[in-house]
């Protein structure tokens, strides 16, 4: 699963936590620059958008939520901490990865 991360200048331990969920970082933007607040060039290959709310304004968060809904991409909004992200990801996907996800189509 590939994630598009919005917010936070430094990710710290977050990449390690994401790997425990089977998530790799497709792209990370800080959200501070005006270019980051507009529509991204491409969300191709993105399965999840993660918004770090303590680093983003309301309009930026609203824009990315609407974009996620338009593109039918799941999104998670949480504070930039490992604990907060872990709690939010537990609601969206299990730590065992996509294979154990109840929303994953059975083959």
Coordinates of C-alpha atoms in Angstrom, one line a residue:
X1 CA 0.0 0.0 0.0
X2 CA 1.3 3.5 -0.9
X3 CA 0.6 6.5 1.2
X4 CA 0.7 10.2 0.3
X5 CA 1.7 12.2 3.5
X6 CA 0.7 15.8 4.0
X7 CA 2.0 17.9 6.9
X8 CA 5.1 17.8 9.1
X9 CA 8.6 18.9 8.1
X10 CA 10.3 15.9 9.7
X11 CA 8.7 12.4 9.9
X12 CA 10.9 11.0 12.7
X13 CA 9.8 7.4 13.5
X14 CA 6.7 7.5 11.3
X15 CA 8.3 5.6 8.3
X16 CA 9.1 2.7 10.6
X17 CA 5.6 2.6 11.9
X18 CA 4.1 2.7 8.4
X19 CA 6.3 -0.3 7.4
X20 CA 4.8 -2.3 10.2
X21 CA 1.4 -1.8 8.5
X22 CA 2.8 -2.7 5.1
X23 CA 2.6 0.9 4.0
X24 CA 5.3 2.6 2.0
X25 CA 5.6 6.4 1.5
X26 CA 4.7 7.4 -2.1
X27 CA 5.3 11.1 -1.5
X28 CA 5.6 13.5 1.5
X29 CA 4.8 17.2 1.3
X30 CA 5.1 19.6 4.2
X31 CA 1.9 21.5 3.3
X32 CA 3.6 24.8 4.2
X33 CA 4.3 25.9 0.6
X34 CA 1.5 27.3 -1.5
X35 CA 2.3 24.6 -4.2
X36 CA 1.6 21.9 -1.6
X37 CA -1.8 23.4 -0.8
X38 CA -3.0 22.9 -4.4
X39 CA -4.0 19.8 -6.2
X40 CA -1.0 17.4 -6.4
X41 CA 0.3 16.6 -9.9
X42 CA -0.7 12.9 -9.6
X43 CA -2.2 10.6 -7.1
X44 CA -1.6 7.6 -9.4
X45 CA -0.6 4.6 -7.3
X46 CA -1.7 6.2 -4.0
X47 CA -3.9 4.0 -1.8
X48 CA -4.0 6.2 1.3
X49 CA -3.7 9.9 2.2
X50 CA -2.4 10.7 5.6
X51 CA -3.0 14.3 6.9
X52 CA -1.0 15.4 10.0
X53 CA -3.5 17.9 11.4
X54 CA -1.2 19.8 13.8
X55 CA 0.8 21.1 10.8
X56 CA -2.0 22.0 8.4
X57 CA -4.6 24.7 8.1
X58 CA -8.3 24.0 7.8
X59 CA -8.5 24.8 4.1
X60 CA -5.6 22.5 3.2
X61 CA -7.2 19.7 5.1
X62 CA -10.5 20.3 3.5
X63 CA -9.0 20.3 0.1
X64 CA -7.2 17.0 0.6
X65 CA -10.3 15.4 2.1
X66 CA -12.3 16.4 -0.9
X67 CA -9.6 15.2 -3.2
X68 CA -9.5 11.9 -1.5
X69 CA -13.3 11.5 -1.8
X70 CA -13.2 12.5 -5.5
X71 CA -10.5 9.9 -6.3
X72 CA -12.0 7.3 -3.9
X73 CA -8.8 7.1 -1.9
X74 CA -9.0 6.4 1.8
X75 CA -7.6 9.1 4.1
X76 CA -6.5 9.3 7.7
X77 CA -6.3 12.6 9.7
X78 CA -4.3 12.6 12.9
X79 CA -1.6 14.4 14.9
X80 CA 2.0 13.8 14.0
X81 CA 2.9 11.3 16.6
X82 CA 3.5 7.6 16.4
X83 CA 0.7 6.8 18.9
X84 CA -1.9 8.9 17.2
X85 CA -1.0 7.6 13.7
X86 CA -1.1 4.0 15.0
X87 CA -4.6 4.5 16.5
X88 CA -5.9 6.0 13.3
X89 CA -4.3 3.3 11.1
X90 CA -5.8 0.5 13.3
X91 CA -9.2 1.8 12.3
X92 CA -8.3 1.7 8.6
X93 CA -6.1 -1.4 8.2
X94 CA -4.6 -4.1 10.4
X95 CA -0.9 -4.3 11.2
X96 CA -0.7 -7.6 9.3
X97 CA -1.0 -5.6 6.1
X98 CA -3.5 -5.7 3.2
X99 CA -3.8 -9.5 3.1
X100 CA -5.5 -9.5 6.5
X101 CA -7.7 -6.5 5.7
X102 CA -11.4 -7.2 5.9
X103 CA -12.0 -4.7 3.1
X104 CA -9.7 -6.5 0.8
X105 CA -11.5 -8.5 -1.9
X106 CA -11.2 -12.3 -1.6
X107 CA -9.6 -14.1 -4.5

